Amino acid sequence: MAKQLNLLSKGQVITTALHTEMQRSYLEYAMSVIVGRALPDVRDGLKPVHRRILYAMHELGLTPDRPYRKCARVVGDVLGKYHPHGDQSVYDALVRLVQNFSSRYPLLGGHGNFGSVDNDPPAAMRYTETRLAPVGHEGMLAEIAEETVEFTGNFDNSQQEPTVLPAQLPFLLLNGCAGIAVGMATNIPPHNLGEIVDGLIALIDNPDLTDDKLFQLIPGPDFPTGGEIVDHGGIKEAYTTGKGGIVMRGIVTMEEIPATRGTKRRTALIVTELPFQVNKAGWIEKIADLVNQGRLHGISDIRDESDREGMRVVIELKRDTNPQELLQHLYHQTALQTTFGAILLAIVDGQPRQLTLRQLLQEFLKFREHTLNRRYSYELGKAENRVNILAGLLKALANLDDVIAILRQAPDGSTAKMTLCTRLDLTEVQADAILSMPLRRLTGLEQQNLQQEFDQLNQEITRLQTLLEDRRELLKALKKDLRTLKRKYNDPRRTKIVHTTEKQVSEDKGKAKQPKAVAAAENSPAKIPTPIPEQPPEETILEVTQRGYIRRISPNSKKTKGENGLLDHDFLIQTELTNTHKDLLILTSGGKVYPITVGDIPLTTGRSARGTPLITMLTSTAQGNTEGIITRFLLPEKPETLEMVLLTKEGRIKRLSLSEFVNLSRRGITILKLKDKDELAFTQFLSSGEHLILASSSGRLLRFPVNDEQLPIMGRAAMGLQAFRLLKNQQMVGCVNVSKYNQLLLVTEEGYGKIMAANQLRAANRGDLGIQLLKFNNKTDNLAAMVPAKPGSEVALLTNKERVIRVSVDAVPNLNKDSKGESICQLNRDERIVSVVEVE
């Protein structure tokens, strides 16, 4: 050990700052992931694993005219020679290259079960077989042996692999690509081959072609599963900036079909195409769940009648259901309408770059021109070498007697070679060719064939030299190759593009929220809809229930106010007086906020007194996730005068101004970044200088002032600071503004509770452990919630058995900080309280 220390003391230790080493090492790791794994190359459109799969199959000779080979053999070659990673990751990449619903132009052909649009898994690699598809073989690998691309050593320098494949088509645009790297992601949609080729040729003919003319040739993506694009500017935004949202819809028709029960006929919606990457089975299950939950009405039956000939999902409607209204609900609440977030990011010259459509095409043309130059240079070199040999053979045949005499007199081959070079003025290569020439070449026909080959090669050399020296001729050849590939592999566009405006899309969504009679009138074929002028704001009342329903009530209506018409065990938790032009902001557990215009909320009357499920009012993106709604609020007249505090279950806290919530888009925004498994749990409104009290499940409470020193105001992108030192298996259970409420109600999971004064807790610092202010009767008990204790009010205790127990706050004992709680409700066996909600 001492010897080691002596060695280290002689300049073997390099002193470096920790932050410098961390920064350098992380950047190296990030660039390795970006360039070597997650992002495609702009030239051939492939990630390294896909490139290695294709090259390994080329090496195995799995061309389209050869038999299929087991995928396990291909995966083994890829792992052993080029890609030393997990076999399942390689097989997953290979499967996607086969699937015709994932790739617009699959580069591989498959034999066996490679999965389905229902998200069925593929068979194991020992059962499936594969080979190169014609477009993959010709478009990617046909020129690989002509020195068109650079090769490099594999991971152990035992093999050579190409750094890029000599793609003859921009497969990055044809098949698209999705990938997540470190700090960046790519999501490129697939396109139609014929349109892309037309765009490339137009750019070759006119490099200054305007964007409008280019977009006429390439109007938008062409997804393998068809569907339609509702374009209100998202395509142009994506093509001109490299980033944009493209709204996709499924194809739906209406048919009269025999009813499932009885002899009458019913109207049905027939879905024949779904948006790209939508799981059909999951989508059908989502509709069934919405129907069972009462969030989607008018459907009597749904069944999948898809077969080998194509997709067919039948949605049978109830009598008197308006098909157009239901269709709008399906667009709004399910993945029948979804948004493709395009990010045109790729590796260019070893660096990740976000590109426009024009730049993607130009980068491919630049690469293709470079590839052709290398290919023609290689072919020219081969032709010149062959012409040189043929010239020697023809010279030997012209002097055949001398050649025979030299060979007879020469004692060995070396002497014969030197004599031939000297007497006939030949090169060593020509002399070797003469010495190895078979006797049949001396016949008259063979001599004629040699001369013919010599003349043809000279013509080919002249052509190749012209191509290499004249760029215009080279570009003509490039266009010719593109047109040839278009004739072979082009097919009709599958995705329709419906041009509309964002206002029209918003109106479509609004129809899904209107009363049935209004929607039916607007969709009646006998009348031409007329634009409705903007109405002045109307005063209205909003009521939100514990089960997530929202009701908009006229201030003059008495029939539906309060808890009339609500479901069993449902109750009001929020009432607001506002107007129809205001936005109601919805904050979710995932840290996102979405606006809902109050006027878009259906007016509650008659049988719909329970209201509308609030989740159905959000965008389809918000509906698709599993986030819960944490709070709902209306912005004050001067939002900059008020602040909001956000607290997560794992104890991270963030303070931000309400001005961050002004002028939000319907897509919503993220206002809090969350770590894995963490979620937003509590919010509070306050002003600077007020105090917060936080509670953990261990019964500890922490009070601290909210100011710039303890909790500075942060922007939307911030993750927040640690508010509470939580011990293992603990979480936050409450957050209360002390200035508004001076009494606190503490309730445990086993039904014990107490009320205590907030001033019993002294102020501390954010990030402390807190003070134990509730002792438990049993070791297995935990604090379930801390809420304000308002005299004369009620709270609802929600249990893990989905039971609601309403308790009067006045009935809970007021105890000091050192006391245990008293039983405030009766729980059944294995029943525990999970949350406490204030009743409006």
PDB file of C-alpha atoms in Angstrom, residues 472-583:
ATOM      1  CA  ARG A 472     -25.368  19.777 -63.969  1.00  0.00           C
ATOM      2  CA  GLU A 473     -24.920  16.326 -65.495  1.00  0.00           C
ATOM      3  CA  LEU A 474     -24.497  14.841 -62.041  1.00  0.00           C
ATOM      4  CA  LEU A 475     -27.773  16.415 -60.880  1.00  0.00           C
ATOM      5  CA  LYS A 476     -29.510  15.085 -64.008  1.00  0.00           C
ATOM      6  CA  ALA A 477     -28.346  11.581 -63.076  1.00  0.00           C
ATOM      7  CA  LEU A 478     -29.543  12.149 -59.512  1.00  0.00           C
ATOM      8  CA  LYS A 479     -33.005  13.169 -60.756  1.00  0.00           C
ATOM      9  CA  LYS A 480     -33.108  10.153 -63.070  1.00  0.00           C
ATOM     10  CA  ASP A 481     -32.374   7.818 -60.145  1.00  0.00           C
ATOM     11  CA  LEU A 482     -35.092   9.487 -58.058  1.00  0.00           C
ATOM     12  CA  ARG A 483     -37.683   9.122 -60.807  1.00  0.00           C
ATOM     13  CA  THR A 484     -36.765   5.453 -61.262  1.00  0.00           C
ATOM     14  CA  LEU A 485     -37.272   4.765 -57.568  1.00  0.00           C
ATOM     15  CA  LYS A 486     -40.547   6.699 -57.599  1.00  0.00           C
ATOM     16  CA  ARG A 487     -41.886   4.543 -60.450  1.00  0.00           C
ATOM     17  CA  LYS A 488     -40.973   1.373 -58.541  1.00  0.00           C
ATOM     18  CA  TYR A 489     -42.089   2.162 -55.012  1.00  0.00           C
ATOM     19  CA  ASN A 490     -44.542   5.060 -55.057  1.00  0.00           C
ATOM     20  CA  ASP A 491     -48.105   4.436 -53.867  1.00  0.00           C
ATOM     21  CA  PRO A 492     -51.177   6.643 -53.329  1.00  0.00           C
ATOM     22  CA  ARG A 493     -51.414   8.911 -50.300  1.00  0.00           C
ATOM     23  CA  ARG A 494     -53.173   7.249 -47.364  1.00  0.00           C
ATOM     24  CA  THR A 495     -53.766  10.234 -45.055  1.00  0.00           C
ATOM     25  CA  LYS A 496     -56.254  12.876 -46.112  1.00  0.00           C
ATOM     26  CA  ILE A 497     -55.581  16.520 -45.283  1.00  0.00           C
ATOM     27  CA  VAL A 498     -58.557  18.686 -44.315  1.00  0.00           C
ATOM     28  CA  HIS A 499     -57.580  22.354 -44.267  1.00  0.00           C
ATOM     29  CA  THR A 500     -59.380  24.372 -41.625  1.00  0.00           C
ATOM     30  CA  THR A 501     -58.736  27.115 -39.075  1.00  0.00           C
ATOM     31  CA  GLU A 502     -58.043  26.864 -35.370  1.00  0.00           C
ATOM     32  CA  LYS A 503     -61.333  28.689 -34.745  1.00  0.00           C
ATOM     33  CA  GLN A 504     -63.234  25.962 -36.595  1.00  0.00           C
ATOM     34  CA  VAL A 505     -61.518  23.278 -34.535  1.00  0.00           C
ATOM     35  CA  SER A 506     -62.500  25.133 -31.347  1.00  0.00           C
ATOM     36  CA  GLU A 507     -66.089  25.360 -32.584  1.00  0.00           C
ATOM     37  CA  ASP A 508     -66.105  21.595 -33.221  1.00  0.00           C
ATOM     38  CA  LYS A 509     -64.992  21.039 -29.643  1.00  0.00           C
ATOM     39  CA  GLY A 510     -67.682  23.413 -28.438  1.00  0.00           C
ATOM     40  CA  LYS A 511     -70.369  21.381 -30.199  1.00  0.00           C
ATOM     41  CA  ALA A 512     -69.377  18.415 -28.053  1.00  0.00           C
ATOM     42  CA  LYS A 513     -70.367  20.445 -24.962  1.00  0.00           C
ATOM     43  CA  GLN A 514     -73.655  21.931 -26.219  1.00  0.00           C
ATOM     44  CA  PRO A 515     -77.114  20.612 -25.344  1.00  0.00           C
ATOM     45  CA  LYS A 516     -78.410  17.928 -27.702  1.00  0.00           C
ATOM     46  CA  ALA A 517     -81.055  20.127 -29.335  1.00  0.00           C
ATOM     47  CA  VAL A 518     -78.565  22.871 -30.169  1.00  0.00           C
ATOM     48  CA  ALA A 519     -76.014  20.448 -31.656  1.00  0.00           C
ATOM     49  CA  ALA A 520     -78.710  18.723 -33.694  1.00  0.00           C
ATOM     50  CA  ALA A 521     -79.952  22.030 -35.075  1.00  0.00           C
ATOM     51  CA  GLU A 522     -76.459  23.123 -36.090  1.00  0.00           C
ATOM     52  CA  ASN A 523     -75.804  19.825 -37.893  1.00  0.00           C
ATOM     53  CA  SER A 524     -79.182  19.675 -39.643  1.00  0.00           C
ATOM     54  CA  PRO A 525     -78.677  19.331 -43.435  1.00  0.00           C
ATOM     55  CA  ALA A 526     -81.801  21.390 -44.131  1.00  0.00           C
ATOM     56  CA  LYS A 527     -80.312  24.568 -42.690  1.00  0.00           C
ATOM     57  CA  ILE A 528     -77.152  26.497 -43.432  1.00  0.00           C
ATOM     58  CA  PRO A 529     -75.465  27.366 -40.138  1.00  0.00           C
ATOM     59  CA  THR A 530     -74.840  31.045 -39.621  1.00  0.00           C
ATOM     60  CA  PRO A 531     -72.068  32.483 -37.452  1.00  0.00           C
ATOM     61  CA  ILE A 532     -73.193  33.359 -33.948  1.00  0.00           C
ATOM     62  CA  PRO A 533     -72.096  36.824 -32.846  1.00  0.00           C
ATOM     63  CA  GLU A 534     -70.138  37.042 -29.621  1.00  0.00           C
ATOM     64  CA  GLN A 535     -72.486  37.486 -26.697  1.00  0.00           C
ATOM     65  CA  PRO A 536     -71.868  39.934 -23.840  1.00  0.00           C
ATOM     66  CA  PRO A 537     -70.737  38.333 -20.572  1.00  0.00           C
ATOM     67  CA  GLU A 538     -73.517  36.910 -18.440  1.00  0.00           C
ATOM     68  CA  GLU A 539     -73.382  36.455 -14.694  1.00  0.00           C
ATOM     69  CA  THR A 540     -73.430  32.793 -13.717  1.00  0.00           C
ATOM     70  CA  ILE A 541     -72.751  30.458 -10.787  1.00  0.00           C
ATOM     71  CA  LEU A 542     -70.312  27.537 -10.910  1.00  0.00           C
ATOM     72  CA  GLU A 543     -70.653  24.607  -8.534  1.00  0.00           C
ATOM     73  CA  VAL A 544     -68.075  21.802  -8.310  1.00  0.00           C
ATOM     74  CA  THR A 545     -68.767  18.481  -6.587  1.00  0.00           C
ATOM     75  CA  GLN A 546     -66.479  16.055  -4.809  1.00  0.00           C
ATOM     76  CA  ARG A 547     -66.982  13.434  -7.560  1.00  0.00           C
ATOM     77  CA  GLY A 548     -65.664  15.808 -10.204  1.00  0.00           C
ATOM     78  CA  TYR A 549     -68.892  17.166 -11.724  1.00  0.00           C
ATOM     79  CA  ILE A 550     -69.288  20.848 -12.588  1.00  0.00           C
ATOM     80  CA  ARG A 551     -72.565  22.720 -12.877  1.00  0.00           C
ATOM     81  CA  ARG A 552     -73.183  26.135 -14.425  1.00  0.00           C
ATOM     82  CA  ILE A 553     -76.353  27.659 -13.029  1.00  0.00           C
ATOM     83  CA  SER A 554     -78.209  30.845 -13.775  1.00  0.00           C
ATOM     84  CA  PRO A 555     -78.290  33.128 -10.690  1.00  0.00           C
ATOM     85  CA  ASN A 556     -82.098  33.244 -10.960  1.00  0.00           C
ATOM     86  CA  SER A 557     -82.483  29.462 -10.900  1.00  0.00           C
ATOM     87  CA  LYS A 558     -83.429  27.939  -7.566  1.00  0.00           C
ATOM     88  CA  LYS A 559     -84.355  24.428  -8.638  1.00  0.00           C
ATOM     89  CA  THR A 560     -80.863  23.093  -9.273  1.00  0.00           C
ATOM     90  CA  LYS A 561     -78.879  25.015  -6.639  1.00  0.00           C
ATOM     91  CA  GLY A 562     -77.236  23.300  -3.718  1.00  0.00           C
ATOM     92  CA  GLU A 563     -77.098  19.495  -3.551  1.00  0.00           C
ATOM     93  CA  ASN A 564     -80.321  18.887  -5.451  1.00  0.00           C
ATOM     94  CA  GLY A 565     -79.865  16.362  -8.253  1.00  0.00           C
ATOM     95  CA  LEU A 566     -76.443  15.116  -7.111  1.00  0.00           C
ATOM     96  CA  LEU A 567     -75.549  11.424  -7.004  1.00  0.00           C
ATOM     97  CA  ASP A 568     -75.500   9.557  -3.700  1.00  0.00           C
ATOM     98  CA  HIS A 569     -72.569  10.524  -1.468  1.00  0.00           C
ATOM     99  CA  ASP A 570     -71.703  13.442  -3.772  1.00  0.00           C
ATOM    100  CA  PHE A 571     -71.559  16.968  -2.351  1.00  0.00           C
ATOM    101  CA  LEU A 572     -70.425  20.463  -3.237  1.00  0.00           C
ATOM    102  CA  ILE A 573     -66.858  21.466  -2.518  1.00  0.00           C
ATOM    103  CA  GLN A 574     -66.695  24.797  -4.381  1.00  0.00           C
ATOM    104  CA  THR A 575     -69.102  27.547  -5.449  1.00  0.00           C
ATOM    105  CA  GLU A 576     -68.082  30.589  -7.498  1.00  0.00           C
ATOM    106  CA  LEU A 577     -69.978  33.616  -8.812  1.00  0.00           C
ATOM    107  CA  THR A 578     -68.453  34.670 -12.150  1.00  0.00           C
ATOM    108  CA  ASN A 579     -69.340  35.468 -15.769  1.00  0.00           C
ATOM    109  CA  THR A 580     -69.344  33.499 -19.021  1.00  0.00           C
ATOM    110  CA  HIS A 581     -66.219  35.208 -20.436  1.00  0.00           C
ATOM    111  CA  LYS A 582     -63.917  34.217 -17.577  1.00  0.00           C
ATOM    112  CA  ASP A 583     -61.579  31.219 -17.656  1.00  0.00           C
TER     113      ASP A 583
END
